[in-house]
mmCIF file of C-alpha atoms in Angstrom:
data_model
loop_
_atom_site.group_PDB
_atom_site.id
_atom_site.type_symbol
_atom_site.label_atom_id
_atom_site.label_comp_id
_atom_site.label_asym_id
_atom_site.label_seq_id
_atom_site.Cartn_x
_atom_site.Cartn_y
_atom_site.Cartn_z
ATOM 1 C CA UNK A 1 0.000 0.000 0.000
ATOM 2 C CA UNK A 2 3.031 2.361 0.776
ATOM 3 C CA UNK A 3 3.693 2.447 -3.127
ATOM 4 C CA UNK A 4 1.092 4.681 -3.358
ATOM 5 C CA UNK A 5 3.020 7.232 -2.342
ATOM 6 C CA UNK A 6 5.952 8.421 -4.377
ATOM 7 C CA UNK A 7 8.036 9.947 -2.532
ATOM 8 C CA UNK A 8 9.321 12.080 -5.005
ATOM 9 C CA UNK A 9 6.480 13.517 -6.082
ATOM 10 C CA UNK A 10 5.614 16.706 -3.921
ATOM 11 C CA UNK A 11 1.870 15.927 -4.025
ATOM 12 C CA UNK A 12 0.529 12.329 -3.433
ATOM 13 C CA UNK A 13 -2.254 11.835 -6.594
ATOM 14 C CA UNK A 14 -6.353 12.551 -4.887
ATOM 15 C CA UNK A 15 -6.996 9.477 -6.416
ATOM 16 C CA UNK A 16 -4.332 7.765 -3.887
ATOM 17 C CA UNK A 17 -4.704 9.831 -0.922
ATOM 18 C CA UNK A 18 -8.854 8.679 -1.004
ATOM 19 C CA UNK A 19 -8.020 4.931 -1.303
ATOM 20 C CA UNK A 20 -5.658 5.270 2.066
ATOM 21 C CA UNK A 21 -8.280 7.294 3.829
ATOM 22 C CA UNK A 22 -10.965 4.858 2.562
ATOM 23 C CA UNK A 23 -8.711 1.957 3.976
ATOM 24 C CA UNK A 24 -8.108 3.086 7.140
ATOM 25 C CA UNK A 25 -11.891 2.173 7.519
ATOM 26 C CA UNK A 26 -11.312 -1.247 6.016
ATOM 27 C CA UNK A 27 -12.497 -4.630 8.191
ATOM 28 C CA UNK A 28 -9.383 -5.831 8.905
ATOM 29 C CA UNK A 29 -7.213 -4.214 11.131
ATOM 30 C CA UNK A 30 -4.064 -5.000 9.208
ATOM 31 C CA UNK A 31 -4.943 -2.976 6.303
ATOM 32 C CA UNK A 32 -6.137 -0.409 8.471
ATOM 33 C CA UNK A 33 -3.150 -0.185 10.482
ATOM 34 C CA UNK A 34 -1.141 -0.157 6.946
ATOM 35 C CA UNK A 35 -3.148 2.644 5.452
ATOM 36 C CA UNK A 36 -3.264 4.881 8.570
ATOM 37 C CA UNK A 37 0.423 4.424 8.632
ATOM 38 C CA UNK A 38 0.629 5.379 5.021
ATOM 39 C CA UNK A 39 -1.430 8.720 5.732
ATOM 40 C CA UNK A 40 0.920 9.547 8.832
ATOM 41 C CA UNK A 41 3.795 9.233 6.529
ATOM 42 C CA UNK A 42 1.836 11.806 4.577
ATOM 43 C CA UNK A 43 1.571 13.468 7.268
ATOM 44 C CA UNK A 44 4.892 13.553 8.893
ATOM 45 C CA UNK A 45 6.452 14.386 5.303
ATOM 46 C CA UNK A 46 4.034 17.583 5.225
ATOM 47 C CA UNK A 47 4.712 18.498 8.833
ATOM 48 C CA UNK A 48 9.076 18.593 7.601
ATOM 49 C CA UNK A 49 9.112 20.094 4.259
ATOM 50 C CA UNK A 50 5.525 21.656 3.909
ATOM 51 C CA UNK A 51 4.694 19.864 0.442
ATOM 52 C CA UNK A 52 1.281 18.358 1.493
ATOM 53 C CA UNK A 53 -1.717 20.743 1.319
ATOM 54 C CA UNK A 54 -3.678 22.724 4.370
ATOM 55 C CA UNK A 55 -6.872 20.278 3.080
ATOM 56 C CA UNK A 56 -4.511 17.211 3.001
ATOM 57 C CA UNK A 57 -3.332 17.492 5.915
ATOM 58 C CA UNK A 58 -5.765 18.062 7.894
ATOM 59 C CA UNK A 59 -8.076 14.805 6.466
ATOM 60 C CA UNK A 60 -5.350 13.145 6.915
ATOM 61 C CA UNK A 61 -4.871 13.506 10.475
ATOM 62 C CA UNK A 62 -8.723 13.668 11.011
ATOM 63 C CA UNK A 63 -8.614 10.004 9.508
ATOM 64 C CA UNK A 64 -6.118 8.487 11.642
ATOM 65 C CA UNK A 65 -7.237 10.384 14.849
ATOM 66 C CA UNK A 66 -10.733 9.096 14.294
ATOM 67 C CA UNK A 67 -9.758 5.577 14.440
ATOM 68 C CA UNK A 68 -9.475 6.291 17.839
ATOM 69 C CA UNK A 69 -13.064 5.733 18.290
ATOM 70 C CA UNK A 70 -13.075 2.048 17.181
ATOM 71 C CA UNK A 71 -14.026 -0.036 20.648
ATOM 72 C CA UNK A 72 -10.673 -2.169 19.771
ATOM 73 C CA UNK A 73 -7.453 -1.499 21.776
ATOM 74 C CA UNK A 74 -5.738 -2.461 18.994
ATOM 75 C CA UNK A 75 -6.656 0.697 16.870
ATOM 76 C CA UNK A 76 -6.079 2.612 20.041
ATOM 77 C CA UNK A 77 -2.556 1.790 19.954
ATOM 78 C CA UNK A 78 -2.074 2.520 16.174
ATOM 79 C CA UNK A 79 -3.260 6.118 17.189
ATOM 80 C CA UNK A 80 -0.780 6.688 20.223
ATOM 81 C CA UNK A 81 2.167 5.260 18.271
ATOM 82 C CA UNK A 82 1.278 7.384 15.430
ATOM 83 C CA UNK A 83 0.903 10.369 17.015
ATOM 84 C CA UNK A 84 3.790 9.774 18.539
ATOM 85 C CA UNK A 85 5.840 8.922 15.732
ATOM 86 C CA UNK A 86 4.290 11.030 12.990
ATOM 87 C CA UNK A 87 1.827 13.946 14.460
ATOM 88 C CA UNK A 88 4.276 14.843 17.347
ATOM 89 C CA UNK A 89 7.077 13.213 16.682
ATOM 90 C CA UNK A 90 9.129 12.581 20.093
ATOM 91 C CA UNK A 91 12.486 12.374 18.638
ATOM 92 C CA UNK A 92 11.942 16.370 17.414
ATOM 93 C CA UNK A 93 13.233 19.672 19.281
ATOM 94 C CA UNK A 94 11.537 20.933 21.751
ATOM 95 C CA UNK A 95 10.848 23.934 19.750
ATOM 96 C CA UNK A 96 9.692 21.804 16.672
ATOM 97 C CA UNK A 97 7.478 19.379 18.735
ATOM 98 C CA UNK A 98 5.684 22.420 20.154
ATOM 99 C CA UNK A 99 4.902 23.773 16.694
ATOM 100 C CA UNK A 100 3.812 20.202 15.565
ATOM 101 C CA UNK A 101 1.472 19.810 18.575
ATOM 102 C CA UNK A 102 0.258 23.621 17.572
ATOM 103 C CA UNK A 103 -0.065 22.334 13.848
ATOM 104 C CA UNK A 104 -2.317 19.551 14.420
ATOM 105 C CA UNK A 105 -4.420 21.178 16.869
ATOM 106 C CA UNK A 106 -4.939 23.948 14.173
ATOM 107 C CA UNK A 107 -6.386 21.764 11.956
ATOM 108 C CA UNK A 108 -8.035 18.928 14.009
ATOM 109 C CA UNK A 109 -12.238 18.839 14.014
ATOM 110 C CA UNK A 110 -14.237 18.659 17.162
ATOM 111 C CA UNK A 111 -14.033 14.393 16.894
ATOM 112 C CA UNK A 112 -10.450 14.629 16.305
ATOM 113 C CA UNK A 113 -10.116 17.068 19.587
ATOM 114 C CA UNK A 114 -11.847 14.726 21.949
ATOM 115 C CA UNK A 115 -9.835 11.792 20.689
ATOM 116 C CA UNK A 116 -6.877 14.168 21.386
ATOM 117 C CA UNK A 117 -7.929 14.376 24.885
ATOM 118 C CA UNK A 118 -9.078 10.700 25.338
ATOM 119 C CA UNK A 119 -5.630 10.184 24.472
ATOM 120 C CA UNK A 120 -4.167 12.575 27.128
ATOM 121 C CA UNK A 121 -6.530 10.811 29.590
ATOM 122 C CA UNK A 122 -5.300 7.278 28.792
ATOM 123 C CA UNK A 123 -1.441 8.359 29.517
ATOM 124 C CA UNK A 124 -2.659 10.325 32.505
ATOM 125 C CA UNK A 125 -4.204 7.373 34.553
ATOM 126 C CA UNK A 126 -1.779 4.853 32.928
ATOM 127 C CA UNK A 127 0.941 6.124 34.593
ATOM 128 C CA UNK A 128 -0.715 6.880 37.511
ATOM 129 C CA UNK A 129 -0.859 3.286 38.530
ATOM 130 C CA UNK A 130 2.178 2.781 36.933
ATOM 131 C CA UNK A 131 3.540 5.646 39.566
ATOM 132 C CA UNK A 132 1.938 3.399 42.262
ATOM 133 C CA UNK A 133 2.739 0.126 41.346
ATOM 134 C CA UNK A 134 6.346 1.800 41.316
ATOM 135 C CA UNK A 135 5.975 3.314 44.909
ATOM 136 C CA UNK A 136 4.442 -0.128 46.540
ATOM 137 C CA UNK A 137 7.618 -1.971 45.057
ATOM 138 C CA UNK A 138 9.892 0.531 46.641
ATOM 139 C CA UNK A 139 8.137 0.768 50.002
ATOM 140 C CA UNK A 140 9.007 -2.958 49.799
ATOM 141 C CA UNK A 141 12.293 -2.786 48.228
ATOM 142 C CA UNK A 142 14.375 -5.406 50.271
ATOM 143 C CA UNK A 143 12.252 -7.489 51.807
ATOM 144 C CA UNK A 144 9.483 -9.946 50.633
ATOM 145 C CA UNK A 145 5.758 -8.230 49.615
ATOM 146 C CA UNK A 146 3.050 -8.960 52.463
ATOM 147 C CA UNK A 147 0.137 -10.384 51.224
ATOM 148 C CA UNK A 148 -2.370 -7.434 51.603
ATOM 149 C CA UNK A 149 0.477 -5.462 49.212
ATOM 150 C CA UNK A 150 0.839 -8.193 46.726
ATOM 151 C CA UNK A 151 -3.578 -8.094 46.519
ATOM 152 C CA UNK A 152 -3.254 -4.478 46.026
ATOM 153 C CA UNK A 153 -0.723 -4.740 43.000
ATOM 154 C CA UNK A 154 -2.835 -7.768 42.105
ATOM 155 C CA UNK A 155 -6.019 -4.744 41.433
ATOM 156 C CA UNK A 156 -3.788 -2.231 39.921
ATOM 157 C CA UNK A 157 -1.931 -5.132 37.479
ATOM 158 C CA UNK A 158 -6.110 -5.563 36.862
ATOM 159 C CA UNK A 159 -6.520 -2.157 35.806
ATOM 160 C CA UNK A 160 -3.456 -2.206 33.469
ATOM 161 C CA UNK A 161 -4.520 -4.741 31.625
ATOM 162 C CA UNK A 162 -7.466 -3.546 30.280
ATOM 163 C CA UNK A 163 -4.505 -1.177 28.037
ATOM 164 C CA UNK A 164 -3.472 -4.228 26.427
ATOM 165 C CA UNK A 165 -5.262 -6.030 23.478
ATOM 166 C CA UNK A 166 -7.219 -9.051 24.612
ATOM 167 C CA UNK A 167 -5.266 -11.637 25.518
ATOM 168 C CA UNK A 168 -5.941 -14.089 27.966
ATOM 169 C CA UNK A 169 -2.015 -14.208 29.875
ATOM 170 C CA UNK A 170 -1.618 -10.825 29.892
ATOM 171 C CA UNK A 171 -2.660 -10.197 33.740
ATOM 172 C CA UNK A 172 -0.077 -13.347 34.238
ATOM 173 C CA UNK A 173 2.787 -11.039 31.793
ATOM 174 C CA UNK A 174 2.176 -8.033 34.047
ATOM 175 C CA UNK A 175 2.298 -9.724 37.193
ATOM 176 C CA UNK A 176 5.813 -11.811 35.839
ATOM 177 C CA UNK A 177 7.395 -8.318 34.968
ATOM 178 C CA UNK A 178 6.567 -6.334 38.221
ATOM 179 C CA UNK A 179 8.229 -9.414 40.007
ATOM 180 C CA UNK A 180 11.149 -9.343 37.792
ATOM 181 C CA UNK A 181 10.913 -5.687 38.847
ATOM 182 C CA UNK A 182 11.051 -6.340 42.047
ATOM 183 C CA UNK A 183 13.927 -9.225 42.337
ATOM 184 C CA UNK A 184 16.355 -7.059 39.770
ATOM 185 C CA UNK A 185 18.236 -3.179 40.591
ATOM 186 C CA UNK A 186 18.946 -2.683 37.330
ATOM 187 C CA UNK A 187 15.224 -3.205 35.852
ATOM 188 C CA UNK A 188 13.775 -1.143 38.903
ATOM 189 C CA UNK A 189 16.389 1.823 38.438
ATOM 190 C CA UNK A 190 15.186 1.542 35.088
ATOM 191 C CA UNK A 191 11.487 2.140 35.652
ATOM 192 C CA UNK A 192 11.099 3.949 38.774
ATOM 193 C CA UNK A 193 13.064 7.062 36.012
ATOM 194 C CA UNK A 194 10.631 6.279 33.719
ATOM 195 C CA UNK A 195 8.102 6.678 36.123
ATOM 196 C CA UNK A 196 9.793 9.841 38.114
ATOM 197 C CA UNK A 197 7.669 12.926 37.876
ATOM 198 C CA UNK A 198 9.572 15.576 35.928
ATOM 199 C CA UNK A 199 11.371 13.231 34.269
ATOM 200 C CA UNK A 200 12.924 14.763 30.872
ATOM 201 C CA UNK A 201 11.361 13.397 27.517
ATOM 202 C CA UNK A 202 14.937 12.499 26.641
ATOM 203 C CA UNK A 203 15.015 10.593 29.720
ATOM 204 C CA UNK A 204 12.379 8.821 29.424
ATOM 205 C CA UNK A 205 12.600 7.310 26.076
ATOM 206 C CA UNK A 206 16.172 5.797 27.318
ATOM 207 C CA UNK A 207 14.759 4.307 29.992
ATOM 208 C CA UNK A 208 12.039 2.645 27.866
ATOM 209 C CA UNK A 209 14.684 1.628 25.372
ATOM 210 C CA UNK A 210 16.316 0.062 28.235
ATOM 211 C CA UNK A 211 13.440 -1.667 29.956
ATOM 212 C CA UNK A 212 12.484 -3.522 26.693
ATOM 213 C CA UNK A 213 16.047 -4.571 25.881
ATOM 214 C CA UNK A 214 16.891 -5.651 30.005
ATOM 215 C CA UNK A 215 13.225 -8.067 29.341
ATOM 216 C CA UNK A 216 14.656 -9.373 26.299
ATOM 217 C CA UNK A 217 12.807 -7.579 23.488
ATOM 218 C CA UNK A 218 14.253 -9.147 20.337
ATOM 219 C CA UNK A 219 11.784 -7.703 17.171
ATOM 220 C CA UNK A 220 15.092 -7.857 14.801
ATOM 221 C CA UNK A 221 15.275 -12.241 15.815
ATOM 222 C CA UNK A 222 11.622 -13.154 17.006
ATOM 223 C CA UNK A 223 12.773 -17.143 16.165
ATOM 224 C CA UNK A 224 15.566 -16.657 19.284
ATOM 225 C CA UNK A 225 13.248 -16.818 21.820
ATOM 226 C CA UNK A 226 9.759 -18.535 22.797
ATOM 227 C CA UNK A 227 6.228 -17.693 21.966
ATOM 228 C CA UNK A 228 5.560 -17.455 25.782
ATOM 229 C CA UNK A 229 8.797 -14.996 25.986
ATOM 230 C CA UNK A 230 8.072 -13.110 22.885
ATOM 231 C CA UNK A 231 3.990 -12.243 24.571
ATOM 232 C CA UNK A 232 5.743 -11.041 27.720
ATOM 233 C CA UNK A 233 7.938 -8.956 25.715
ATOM 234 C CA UNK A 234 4.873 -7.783 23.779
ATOM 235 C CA UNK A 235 2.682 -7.256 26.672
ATOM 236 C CA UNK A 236 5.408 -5.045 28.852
ATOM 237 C CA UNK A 237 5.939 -2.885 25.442
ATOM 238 C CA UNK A 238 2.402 -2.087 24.829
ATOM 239 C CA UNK A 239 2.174 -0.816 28.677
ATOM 240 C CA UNK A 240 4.955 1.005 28.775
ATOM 241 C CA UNK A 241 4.427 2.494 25.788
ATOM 242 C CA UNK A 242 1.240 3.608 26.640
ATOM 243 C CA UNK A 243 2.688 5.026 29.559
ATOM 244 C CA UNK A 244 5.424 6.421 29.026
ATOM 245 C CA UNK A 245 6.084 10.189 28.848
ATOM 246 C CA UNK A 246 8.040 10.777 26.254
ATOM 247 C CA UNK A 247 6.564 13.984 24.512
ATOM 248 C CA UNK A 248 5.825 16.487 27.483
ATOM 249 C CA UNK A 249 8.366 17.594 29.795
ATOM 250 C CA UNK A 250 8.864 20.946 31.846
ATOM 251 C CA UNK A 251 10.874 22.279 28.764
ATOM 252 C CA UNK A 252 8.104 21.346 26.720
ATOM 253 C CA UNK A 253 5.993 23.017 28.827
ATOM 254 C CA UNK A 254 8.361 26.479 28.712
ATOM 255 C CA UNK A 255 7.942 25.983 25.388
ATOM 256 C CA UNK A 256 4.752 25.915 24.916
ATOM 257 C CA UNK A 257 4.350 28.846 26.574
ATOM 258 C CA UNK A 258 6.330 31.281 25.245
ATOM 259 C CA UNK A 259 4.649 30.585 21.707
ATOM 260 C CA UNK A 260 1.361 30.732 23.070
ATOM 261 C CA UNK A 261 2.491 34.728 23.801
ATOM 262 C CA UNK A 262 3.286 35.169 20.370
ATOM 263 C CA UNK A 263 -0.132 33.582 19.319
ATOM 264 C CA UNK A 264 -1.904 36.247 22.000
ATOM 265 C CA UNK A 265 0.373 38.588 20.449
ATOM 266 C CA UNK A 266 -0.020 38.176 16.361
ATOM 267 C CA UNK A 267 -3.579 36.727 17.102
ATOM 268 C CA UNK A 268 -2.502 33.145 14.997
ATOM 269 C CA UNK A 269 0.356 31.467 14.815
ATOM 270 C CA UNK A 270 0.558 30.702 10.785
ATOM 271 C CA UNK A 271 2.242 27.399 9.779
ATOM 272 C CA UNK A 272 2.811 24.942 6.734
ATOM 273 C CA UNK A 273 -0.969 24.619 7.381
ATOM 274 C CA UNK A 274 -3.925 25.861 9.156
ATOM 275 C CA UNK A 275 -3.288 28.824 11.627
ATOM 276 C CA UNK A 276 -3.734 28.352 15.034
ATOM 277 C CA UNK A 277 -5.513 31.508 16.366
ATOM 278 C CA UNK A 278 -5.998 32.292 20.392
ATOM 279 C CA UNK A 279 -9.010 30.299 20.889
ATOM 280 C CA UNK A 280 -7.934 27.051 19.803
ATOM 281 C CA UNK A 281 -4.418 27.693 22.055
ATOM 282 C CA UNK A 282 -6.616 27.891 24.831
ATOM 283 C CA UNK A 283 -8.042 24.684 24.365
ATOM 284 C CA UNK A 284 -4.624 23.236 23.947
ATOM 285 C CA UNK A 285 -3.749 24.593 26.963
ATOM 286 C CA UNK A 286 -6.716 23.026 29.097
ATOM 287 C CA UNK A 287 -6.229 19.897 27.890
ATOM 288 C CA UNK A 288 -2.160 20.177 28.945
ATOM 289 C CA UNK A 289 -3.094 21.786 32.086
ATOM 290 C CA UNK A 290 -5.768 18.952 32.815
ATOM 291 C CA UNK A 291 -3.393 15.890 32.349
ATOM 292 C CA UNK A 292 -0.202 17.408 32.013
ATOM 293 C CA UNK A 293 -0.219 19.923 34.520
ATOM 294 C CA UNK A 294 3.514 19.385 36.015
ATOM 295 C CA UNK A 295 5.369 20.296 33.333
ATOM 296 C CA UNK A 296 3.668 23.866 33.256
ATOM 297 C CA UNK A 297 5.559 26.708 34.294
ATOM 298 C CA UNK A 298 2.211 27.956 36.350
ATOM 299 C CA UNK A 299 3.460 31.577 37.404
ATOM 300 C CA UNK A 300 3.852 32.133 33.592
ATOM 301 C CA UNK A 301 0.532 30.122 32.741
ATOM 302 C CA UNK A 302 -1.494 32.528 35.069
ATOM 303 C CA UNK A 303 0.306 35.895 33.627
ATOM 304 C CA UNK A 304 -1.187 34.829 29.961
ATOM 305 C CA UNK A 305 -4.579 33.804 31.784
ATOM 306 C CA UNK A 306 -4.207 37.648 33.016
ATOM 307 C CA UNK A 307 -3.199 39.001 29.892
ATOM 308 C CA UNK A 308 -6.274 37.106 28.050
ATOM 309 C CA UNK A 309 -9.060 37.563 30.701
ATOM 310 C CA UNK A 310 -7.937 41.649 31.143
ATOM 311 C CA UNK A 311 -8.004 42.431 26.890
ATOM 312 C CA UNK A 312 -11.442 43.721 26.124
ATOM 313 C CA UNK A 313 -10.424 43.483 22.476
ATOM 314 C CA UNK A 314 -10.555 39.398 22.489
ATOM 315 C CA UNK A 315 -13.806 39.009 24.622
ATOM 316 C CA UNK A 316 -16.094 36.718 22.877
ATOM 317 C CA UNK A 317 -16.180 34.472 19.869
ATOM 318 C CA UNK A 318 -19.153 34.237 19.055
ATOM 319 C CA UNK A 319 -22.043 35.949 21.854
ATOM 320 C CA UNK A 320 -25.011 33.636 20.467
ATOM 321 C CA UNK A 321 -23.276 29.994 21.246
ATOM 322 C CA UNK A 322 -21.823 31.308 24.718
ATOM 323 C CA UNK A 323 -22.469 28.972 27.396
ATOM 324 C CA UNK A 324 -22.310 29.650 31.143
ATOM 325 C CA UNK A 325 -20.243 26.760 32.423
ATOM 326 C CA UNK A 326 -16.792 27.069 33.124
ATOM 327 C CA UNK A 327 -15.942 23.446 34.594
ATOM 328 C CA UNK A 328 -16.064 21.624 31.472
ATOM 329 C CA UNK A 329 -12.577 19.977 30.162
ATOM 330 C CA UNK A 330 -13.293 19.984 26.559
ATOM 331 C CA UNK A 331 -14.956 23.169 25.053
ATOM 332 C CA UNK A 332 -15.607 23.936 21.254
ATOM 333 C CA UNK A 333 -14.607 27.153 19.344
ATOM 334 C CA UNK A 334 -17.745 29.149 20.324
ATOM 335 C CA UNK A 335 -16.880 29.511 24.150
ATOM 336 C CA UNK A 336 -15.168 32.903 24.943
ATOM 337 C CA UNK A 337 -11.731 33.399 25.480
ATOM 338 C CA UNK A 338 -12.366 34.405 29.138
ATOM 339 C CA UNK A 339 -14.369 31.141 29.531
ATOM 340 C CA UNK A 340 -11.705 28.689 28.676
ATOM 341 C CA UNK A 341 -8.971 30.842 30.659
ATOM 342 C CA UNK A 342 -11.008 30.856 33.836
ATOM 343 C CA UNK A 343 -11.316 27.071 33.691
ATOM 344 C CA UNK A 344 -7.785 26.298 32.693
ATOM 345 C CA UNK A 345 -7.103 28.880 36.022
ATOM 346 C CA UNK A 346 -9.139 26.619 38.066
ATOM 347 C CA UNK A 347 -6.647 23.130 36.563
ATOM 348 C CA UNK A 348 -3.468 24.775 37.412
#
């Protein structure tokens, strides 16, 4: 399916680009994984060198984040690695991240949005039990897990496993790793900085790397190891990977800041496509300060809330659509500016 795409053509053909998008709806999930990975290419090659069009790219990343919305965990996890591979790519700058999470927000619909922040979610309380798995290891570090500890990683290792595809061993994969965990320094050094608030994206993705190559993850020579082996290995990538934070950080979040003043300051931010104008920054900026909220540099968060909420000039979008509420995490592009500030005031 990837020879669709020429890449050196500076325009993939319409006819092309509507048989991915039309795939990535397909039955089987290997054709839609193949064609959604196609488009993020797309994507991705747009987001570099700018060749892709405004329309393009924005059905193109309204097509992958709506798969999102299919009840399997499998298409779940073709969205998060996508998005973290493609959309936001984690191995980019700082600088360059933050202008790729501002380009997709830009030109995201409403569906696409609240997939955005289902996705946010998922990480959030992912690593939260992660984070206390992690803690009621090291509470327990040298000595053997009472029984009333052990039940209460047995419920969290529950929770966990709903993240990974159906599979009947994986409650028996997490509970093997956590014990490996718990027997081996390295493999706990390992996890509890993967797991360490404030931990720098760079950071993190090293310590992933590590994890998966200290369980024995082998993708390059699958025949050197057992099917039983090559599940764990499976199952401890998926939840890690799902877990770990390896696009935000507090430089991120300086980051992201400091362009959101020039967007308050030009009124848009204009990119390779779309333009992301005040309104839509504020959004962005709820949904980071609702899962994300440590990696904020809050004293400079509530000086733009000030700067917003106290410039009569940017008062309301649109007066008829107003609504009064200001406790709702996900608002669309008819609240007022003052709206969304006050509630992203009340998150940080």
């Amino acid at each position: 399916m990837t020879g669709l795409i020429k890449q050196s053509e500076s325009e993939v053909s319409d006819d092309a680009f509507e048989l991915l998008k039309e795939r990535s709806r397909d039955k089987t999930l290997s054709i839609r994984k193949e064609a959604s990975s196609a488009l993020a290419s797309l994507y991705k090659g747009g987001l570099q060198s700018g060749w892709l069009s405004a329309t393009k790219s924005a059905s193109a990343l309204n097509t992958i984040l709506h798969l999102y919305y299919q009840n399997s965990t499998d298409d779940k996890l073709i969205v998060e690695r996508l998005l973290k591979s493609s959309i936001i790519p984690y191995n980019f700058e700082n600088a360059v991240r933050v202008q790729a999470l501002f380009r997709c927000y830009s030109l995201m619909d409403e569906a696409s949005i609240k997939a955005m922040q289902e996705i946010f979610k998922t990480q959030y309380f992912a690593l939260k039990l992660l984070r206390d798995v992690v803690k009621l290891l090291t509470d327990h570090r040298d000595a053997k897990i009472p029984s009333e500890v052990n039940n209460e990683i047995m419920g969290v290792i529950q929770h966990l496993s709903i993240l990974i595809p159906k599979s009947e061993k994986s409650v028996e994969h997490l509970k093997r790793f956590f014990n490996q965990v718990h027997t081996d320094k390295t493999l706990w050094n390992h996890l509890v900085k993967l797991t360490k608030p404030q931990t720098a994206c760079a950071q993190a993705t090293t310590a992933l790397r590590d994890i998966l190559k200290k369980i024995g993850t082998t993708a390059e020579n699958p025949n050197s190891v057992n099917d039983n082996q090559t599940n764990y290995a499976r199952v401890v990538k998926i939840l890690l990977e799902r877990c770990a934070p390896v696009l935000f950080d507090r430089n991120f979040g300086m980051e992201l800041v400091n362009q959101l003043y020039i967007i308050k300051k030009t009124g848009c931010l204009s990119g390779t496509a779309g333009r992301m104008n005040v309104t839509r920054s504020l959004r962005l900026l709820l949904a980071v300060s609702v899962y994300f909220k440590e990696i904020l540099p809050l004293n400079k968060v509530m000086d733009y809330l000030l700067c917003i909420l106290s410039d009569e000039n940017s008062s309301v979008l649109n007066d008829e659509n107003v609504s009064s509420s200001a406790n709702s995490n996900s608002y669309n592009d008819s609240y007022t500016l003052q709206e969304i500030a006050l509630s992203v005031s009340k998150k940080t």
